[in-house]
């Protein structure tokens, strides 16, 4: 499928640009989540809670930007915070 009308061509350009932005944002969020996971597995409660505090606004921003659904983020945050709380 190739865009034929000027409008469809513009939409294709916009979609590609949005895809790149969203891809970068998802990657950034995954990095924050990985830092929390690593802190949890190391068993360091202070580091884990600090990493979770850093990750939270970034993950929530993913919701406002339309990268993630709000319930998905709520579930992830709930599970992560429960795991951090369970350390030690």
CSV table of N, CA, C and O in Angstrom, one decimal:
chain,number,residue,atom,x,y,z
A,1,UNK,N,0.8,-1.2,0.0
A,1,UNK,CA,0.0,0.0,0.0
A,1,UNK,C,0.9,1.2,0.0
A,1,UNK,O,1.8,1.4,0.8
A,2,UNK,N,0.6,2.1,-0.9
A,2,UNK,CA,1.3,3.4,-1.0
A,2,UNK,C,0.3,4.5,-1.0
A,2,UNK,O,-0.7,4.5,-1.6
A,3,UNK,N,0.7,5.6,-0.2
A,3,UNK,CA,-0.2,6.7,-0.1
A,3,UNK,C,-0.3,7.4,-1.4
A,3,UNK,O,0.7,7.7,-2.1
A,4,UNK,N,-1.5,7.7,-1.9
A,4,UNK,CA,-1.7,8.4,-3.2
A,4,UNK,C,-2.1,9.9,-3.0
A,4,UNK,O,-1.6,10.7,-3.7
A,5,UNK,N,-3.0,10.2,-2.1
A,5,UNK,CA,-3.5,11.6,-2.0
A,5,UNK,C,-2.5,12.3,-1.2
A,5,UNK,O,-1.7,11.7,-0.3
A,6,UNK,N,-2.4,13.6,-1.3
A,6,UNK,CA,-1.5,14.5,-0.5
A,6,UNK,C,-1.8,14.3,1.0
A,6,UNK,O,-0.8,14.2,1.8
A,7,UNK,N,-3.1,14.2,1.3
A,7,UNK,CA,-3.4,14.0,2.7
A,7,UNK,C,-2.8,12.7,3.3
A,7,UNK,O,-2.2,12.6,4.4
A,8,UNK,N,-3.0,11.6,2.5
A,8,UNK,CA,-2.4,10.3,2.9
A,8,UNK,C,-0.9,10.3,3.0
A,8,UNK,O,-0.3,9.7,3.9
A,9,UNK,N,-0.3,11.0,2.1
A,9,UNK,CA,1.2,11.2,2.1
A,9,UNK,C,1.6,11.9,3.4
A,9,UNK,O,2.6,11.5,4.1
A,10,UNK,N,0.9,13.0,3.7
A,10,UNK,CA,1.2,13.7,5.0
A,10,UNK,C,1.0,12.8,6.2
A,10,UNK,O,1.9,12.8,7.1
A,11,UNK,N,-0.1,12.1,6.2
A,11,UNK,CA,-0.4,11.2,7.4
A,11,UNK,C,0.8,10.2,7.5
A,11,UNK,O,1.2,9.9,8.6
A,12,UNK,N,1.2,9.7,6.4
A,12,UNK,CA,2.3,8.7,6.5
A,12,UNK,C,3.6,9.3,7.1
A,12,UNK,O,4.2,8.6,7.9
A,13,UNK,N,3.9,10.5,6.7
A,13,UNK,CA,5.0,11.2,7.3
A,13,UNK,C,4.8,11.4,8.8
A,13,UNK,O,5.8,11.2,9.6
A,14,UNK,N,3.6,11.9,9.1
A,14,UNK,CA,3.4,12.1,10.5
A,14,UNK,C,3.4,10.9,11.4
A,14,UNK,O,4.0,10.9,12.5
A,15,UNK,N,2.9,9.8,10.8
A,15,UNK,CA,2.9,8.5,11.5
A,15,UNK,C,4.3,8.0,11.8
A,15,UNK,O,4.6,7.5,12.9
A,16,UNK,N,5.2,8.2,10.8
A,16,UNK,CA,6.6,7.8,10.9
A,16,UNK,C,7.3,8.6,12.0
A,16,UNK,O,8.0,8.1,12.9
A,17,UNK,N,7.0,9.9,12.0
A,17,UNK,CA,7.6,10.8,13.0
A,17,UNK,C,7.1,10.5,14.4
A,17,UNK,O,7.9,10.4,15.4
A,18,UNK,N,5.8,10.2,14.6
A,18,UNK,CA,5.3,9.9,15.9
A,18,UNK,C,5.8,8.5,16.3
A,18,UNK,O,6.1,8.3,17.5
A,19,UNK,N,6.0,7.6,15.4
A,19,UNK,CA,6.5,6.3,15.7
A,19,UNK,C,7.9,6.4,16.3
A,19,UNK,O,8.2,5.7,17.3
A,20,UNK,N,8.7,7.3,15.7
A,20,UNK,CA,10.1,7.4,16.2
A,20,UNK,C,10.1,8.0,17.6
A,20,UNK,O,10.9,7.6,18.5
A,21,UNK,N,9.2,9.0,17.8
A,21,UNK,CA,9.2,9.7,19.2
A,21,UNK,C,8.7,8.7,20.2
A,21,UNK,O,9.3,8.6,21.3
A,22,UNK,N,7.6,7.9,19.9
A,22,UNK,CA,7.1,7.0,20.8
A,22,UNK,C,8.1,5.8,21.1
A,22,UNK,O,8.1,5.4,22.2
A,23,UNK,N,8.8,5.4,20.1
A,23,UNK,CA,9.8,4.4,20.2
A,23,UNK,C,10.9,4.8,21.2
A,23,UNK,O,11.3,4.1,22.1
A,24,UNK,N,11.3,6.1,21.1
A,24,UNK,CA,12.3,6.6,22.0
A,24,UNK,C,11.8,6.7,23.4
A,24,UNK,O,12.5,6.4,24.4
A,25,UNK,N,10.5,7.1,23.5
A,25,UNK,CA,9.9,7.3,24.9
A,25,UNK,C,9.8,5.9,25.5
A,25,UNK,O,10.0,5.7,26.7
A,26,UNK,N,9.3,4.9,24.8
A,26,UNK,CA,9.2,3.5,25.3
A,26,UNK,C,10.5,3.0,25.8
A,26,UNK,O,10.6,2.4,26.8
A,27,UNK,N,11.5,3.2,25.0
A,27,UNK,CA,12.9,2.8,25.3
A,27,UNK,C,13.4,3.4,26.6
A,27,UNK,O,13.9,2.7,27.5
A,28,UNK,N,13.1,4.7,26.8
A,28,UNK,CA,13.5,5.4,28.0
A,28,UNK,C,12.8,4.9,29.2
A,28,UNK,O,13.4,4.7,30.2
A,29,UNK,N,11.5,4.6,29.0
A,29,UNK,CA,10.7,4.1,30.2
A,29,UNK,C,11.2,2.7,30.5
A,29,UNK,O,11.4,2.4,31.7
A,30,UNK,N,11.5,1.9,29.5
A,30,UNK,CA,12.1,0.5,29.8
A,30,UNK,C,13.4,0.6,30.6
A,30,UNK,O,13.7,-0.3,31.4
A,31,UNK,N,14.2,1.6,30.3
A,31,UNK,CA,15.5,1.8,31.0
A,31,UNK,C,15.2,2.0,32.4
A,31,UNK,O,15.9,1.4,33.3
A,32,UNK,N,14.3,2.9,32.7
A,32,UNK,CA,13.9,3.2,34.1
A,32,UNK,C,13.4,2.0,34.8
A,32,UNK,O,13.8,1.7,36.0
A,33,UNK,N,12.6,1.2,34.1
A,33,UNK,CA,12.0,0.0,34.7
A,33,UNK,C,13.1,-1.0,35.0
A,33,UNK,O,13.1,-1.7,36.0
A,34,UNK,N,14.1,-1.1,34.1
A,34,UNK,CA,15.2,-2.1,34.3
A,34,UNK,C,16.0,-1.7,35.5
A,34,UNK,O,16.4,-2.6,36.2
A,35,UNK,N,16.2,-0.4,35.7
A,35,UNK,CA,17.0,0.1,36.9
A,35,UNK,C,16.3,-0.4,38.2
A,35,UNK,O,16.9,-0.8,39.1
A,36,UNK,N,14.9,-0.3,38.2
A,36,UNK,CA,14.2,-0.7,39.4
A,36,UNK,C,14.3,-2.2,39.5
A,36,UNK,O,14.6,-2.7,40.7
A,37,UNK,N,14.2,-2.9,38.5
A,37,UNK,CA,14.3,-4.4,38.5
A,37,UNK,C,15.7,-4.8,39.1
A,37,UNK,O,15.8,-5.7,39.9
A,38,UNK,N,16.7,-4.2,38.6
A,38,UNK,CA,18.1,-4.5,39.0
A,38,UNK,C,18.2,-4.2,40.5
A,38,UNK,O,18.9,-5.0,41.2
A,39,UNK,N,17.7,-3.1,41.0
A,39,UNK,CA,17.8,-2.7,42.4
A,39,UNK,C,17.0,-3.8,43.2
A,39,UNK,O,17.5,-4.1,44.3
A,40,UNK,N,15.9,-4.2,42.7
A,40,UNK,CA,15.1,-5.2,43.5
A,40,UNK,C,15.9,-6.5,43.6
A,40,UNK,O,15.9,-7.1,44.7
A,41,UNK,N,16.4,-7.0,42.5
A,41,UNK,CA,17.2,-8.2,42.5
A,41,UNK,C,18.4,-8.2,43.3
A,41,UNK,O,18.8,-9.2,43.9
A,42,UNK,N,19.0,-7.0,43.4
A,42,UNK,CA,20.2,-6.8,44.3
A,42,UNK,C,19.8,-6.9,45.7
A,42,UNK,O,20.7,-7.1,46.6
A,43,UNK,N,18.6,-6.6,46.1
A,43,UNK,CA,18.1,-6.6,47.4
A,43,UNK,C,18.3,-5.4,48.2
A,43,UNK,O,18.2,-5.3,49.4
A,44,UNK,N,18.7,-4.3,47.5
A,44,UNK,CA,18.9,-3.0,48.2
A,44,UNK,C,17.7,-2.2,48.2
A,44,UNK,O,17.2,-1.6,47.2
A,45,UNK,N,17.0,-2.1,49.3
A,45,UNK,CA,15.7,-1.5,49.4
A,45,UNK,C,15.8,0.0,49.2
A,45,UNK,O,14.9,0.6,48.5
A,46,UNK,N,16.8,0.7,49.7
A,46,UNK,CA,17.0,2.1,49.4
A,46,UNK,C,17.1,2.5,48.0
A,46,UNK,O,16.5,3.4,47.4
A,47,UNK,N,18.0,1.7,47.3
A,47,UNK,CA,18.2,1.9,45.9
A,47,UNK,C,17.0,1.6,45.1
A,47,UNK,O,16.7,2.3,44.1
A,48,UNK,N,16.3,0.6,45.5
A,48,UNK,CA,15.1,0.2,44.7
A,48,UNK,C,14.0,1.2,44.9
A,48,UNK,O,13.3,1.6,43.9
A,49,UNK,N,13.8,1.8,46.1
A,49,UNK,CA,12.8,2.8,46.3
A,49,UNK,C,13.2,4.1,45.6
A,49,UNK,O,12.3,4.8,45.0
A,50,UNK,N,14.5,4.4,45.6
A,50,UNK,CA,14.9,5.6,44.8
A,50,UNK,C,14.7,5.4,43.3
A,50,UNK,O,14.2,6.4,42.7
A,51,UNK,N,15.0,4.2,42.8
A,51,UNK,CA,14.8,4.0,41.4
A,51,UNK,C,13.4,4.0,41.0
A,51,UNK,O,13.0,4.5,40.0
A,52,UNK,N,12.5,3.5,41.9
A,52,UNK,CA,11.1,3.6,41.7
A,52,UNK,C,10.6,5.0,41.7
A,52,UNK,O,9.7,5.4,40.8
A,53,UNK,N,11.1,5.8,42.6
A,53,UNK,CA,10.7,7.2,42.7
A,53,UNK,C,11.1,8.0,41.4
A,53,UNK,O,10.4,8.8,40.9
A,54,UNK,N,12.3,7.6,40.8
A,54,UNK,CA,12.7,8.2,39.6
A,54,UNK,C,11.9,7.7,38.4
A,54,UNK,O,11.6,8.5,37.5
A,55,UNK,N,11.5,6.5,38.4
A,55,UNK,CA,10.8,5.9,37.3
A,55,UNK,C,9.3,6.3,37.2
A,55,UNK,O,8.8,6.5,36.1
A,56,UNK,N,8.7,6.6,38.4
A,56,UNK,CA,7.3,6.9,38.4
A,56,UNK,C,6.8,8.0,37.5
A,56,UNK,O,5.9,7.8,36.7
A,57,UNK,N,7.4,9.2,37.6
A,57,UNK,CA,7.0,10.3,36.7
A,57,UNK,C,7.2,10.0,35.2
A,57,UNK,O,6.4,10.4,34.4
A,58,UNK,N,8.3,9.3,34.9
A,58,UNK,CA,8.6,8.9,33.5
A,58,UNK,C,7.5,8.0,33.0
A,58,UNK,O,7.0,8.1,31.9
A,59,UNK,N,7.1,7.0,33.8
A,59,UNK,CA,6.1,6.0,33.4
A,59,UNK,C,4.7,6.7,33.2
A,59,UNK,O,4.0,6.5,32.2
A,60,UNK,N,4.4,7.6,34.2
A,60,UNK,CA,3.2,8.3,34.1
A,60,UNK,C,3.1,9.3,32.9
A,60,UNK,O,2.1,9.5,32.3
A,61,UNK,N,4.3,9.8,32.5
A,61,UNK,CA,4.3,10.6,31.3
A,61,UNK,C,4.0,9.8,30.1
A,61,UNK,O,3.4,10.3,29.1
A,62,UNK,N,4.4,8.5,30.1
A,62,UNK,CA,4.0,7.6,29.0
A,62,UNK,C,2.5,7.5,28.8
A,62,UNK,O,2.0,7.4,27.7
A,63,UNK,N,1.7,7.7,29.9
A,63,UNK,CA,0.3,7.6,29.8
A,63,UNK,C,-0.2,8.9,29.1
A,63,UNK,O,-1.0,8.9,28.2
A,64,UNK,N,0.3,10.1,29.6
A,64,UNK,CA,-0.2,11.3,29.1
A,64,UNK,C,0.1,11.5,27.6
A,64,UNK,O,-0.6,12.2,26.9
A,65,UNK,N,1.3,10.9,27.2
A,65,UNK,CA,1.7,11.0,25.8
A,65,UNK,C,1.1,9.9,24.9
A,65,UNK,O,1.3,9.9,23.7
A,66,UNK,N,0.3,9.0,25.5
A,66,UNK,CA,-0.4,8.0,24.7
A,66,UNK,C,0.4,6.8,24.3
A,66,UNK,O,0.0,6.1,23.4
A,67,UNK,N,1.5,6.6,25.0
A,67,UNK,CA,2.4,5.5,24.7
A,67,UNK,C,1.8,4.2,25.4
A,67,UNK,O,1.8,3.1,24.8
A,68,UNK,N,1.4,4.4,26.6
A,68,UNK,CA,0.8,3.3,27.4
A,68,UNK,C,-0.6,3.6,27.9
A,68,UNK,O,-0.9,4.8,28.1
A,69,UNK,N,-1.4,2.6,28.2
A,69,UNK,CA,-2.7,2.8,28.7
A,69,UNK,C,-2.6,3.0,30.2
A,69,UNK,O,-1.7,2.4,30.8
A,70,UNK,N,-3.5,3.8,30.8
A,70,UNK,CA,-3.3,4.2,32.2
A,70,UNK,C,-3.4,2.9,33.1
A,70,UNK,O,-2.8,2.9,34.1
A,71,UNK,N,-4.3,2.0,32.8
A,71,UNK,CA,-4.4,0.8,33.6
A,71,UNK,C,-3.2,-0.1,33.6
A,71,UNK,O,-2.8,-0.7,34.6
A,72,UNK,N,-2.5,-0.1,32.4
A,72,UNK,CA,-1.3,-0.9,32.3
A,72,UNK,C,-0.2,-0.3,33.2
A,72,UNK,O,0.5,-1.0,33.9
A,73,UNK,N,-0.1,1.0,33.2
A,73,UNK,CA,0.9,1.7,34.1
A,73,UNK,C,0.5,1.5,35.5
A,73,UNK,O,1.4,1.3,36.4
A,74,UNK,N,-0.8,1.6,35.9
A,74,UNK,CA,-1.2,1.5,37.2
A,74,UNK,C,-0.8,0.1,37.7
A,74,UNK,O,-0.4,-0.1,38.9
A,75,UNK,N,-1.1,-0.9,36.9
A,75,UNK,CA,-0.7,-2.3,37.3
A,75,UNK,C,0.8,-2.5,37.5
A,75,UNK,O,1.2,-3.1,38.4
A,76,UNK,N,1.6,-1.9,36.5
A,76,UNK,CA,3.0,-2.1,36.6
A,76,UNK,C,3.5,-1.4,37.9
A,76,UNK,O,4.4,-1.9,38.6
A,77,UNK,N,3.0,-0.2,38.2
A,77,UNK,CA,3.5,0.6,39.4
A,77,UNK,C,3.1,-0.1,40.6
A,77,UNK,O,3.9,-0.2,41.6
A,78,UNK,N,1.9,-0.7,40.6
A,78,UNK,CA,1.4,-1.4,41.8
A,78,UNK,C,2.3,-2.6,42.1
A,78,UNK,O,2.7,-2.9,43.3
A,79,UNK,N,2.6,-3.4,41.1
A,79,UNK,CA,3.4,-4.6,41.3
A,79,UNK,C,4.8,-4.3,41.7
A,79,UNK,O,5.4,-4.9,42.5
A,80,UNK,N,5.4,-3.2,41.0
A,80,UNK,CA,6.7,-2.8,41.4
A,80,UNK,C,6.8,-2.3,42.8
A,80,UNK,O,7.7,-2.7,43.5
A,81,UNK,N,5.9,-1.5,43.2
A,81,UNK,CA,6.0,-0.9,44.5
A,81,UNK,C,5.8,-2.0,45.6
A,81,UNK,O,6.4,-2.0,46.7
A,82,UNK,N,4.9,-3.0,45.3
A,82,UNK,CA,4.7,-4.2,46.2
A,82,UNK,C,6.0,-4.9,46.3
A,82,UNK,O,6.4,-5.4,47.4
A,83,UNK,N,6.7,-5.1,45.2
A,83,UNK,CA,8.0,-5.9,45.3
A,83,UNK,C,9.1,-5.1,46.0
A,83,UNK,O,9.9,-5.7,46.7
A,84,UNK,N,9.1,-3.8,45.8
A,84,UNK,CA,10.1,-3.0,46.5
A,84,UNK,C,9.8,-3.0,48.1
A,84,UNK,O,10.7,-3.1,48.9
A,85,UNK,N,8.5,-2.9,48.4
A,85,UNK,CA,8.1,-2.9,49.8
A,85,UNK,C,8.4,-4.3,50.5
A,85,UNK,O,8.7,-4.3,51.7
A,86,UNK,N,8.4,-5.3,49.7
A,86,UNK,CA,8.7,-6.7,50.2
A,86,UNK,C,10.1,-7.0,50.5
A,86,UNK,O,10.5,-7.9,51.2
A,87,UNK,N,11.0,-6.1,50.0
A,87,UNK,CA,12.5,-6.3,50.2
A,87,UNK,C,12.8,-6.1,51.7
A,87,UNK,O,12.3,-5.2,52.3
A,88,UNK,N,13.7,-7.0,52.2
A,88,UNK,CA,14.2,-6.9,53.5
A,88,UNK,C,13.1,-7.2,54.5
A,88,UNK,O,13.1,-6.7,55.6
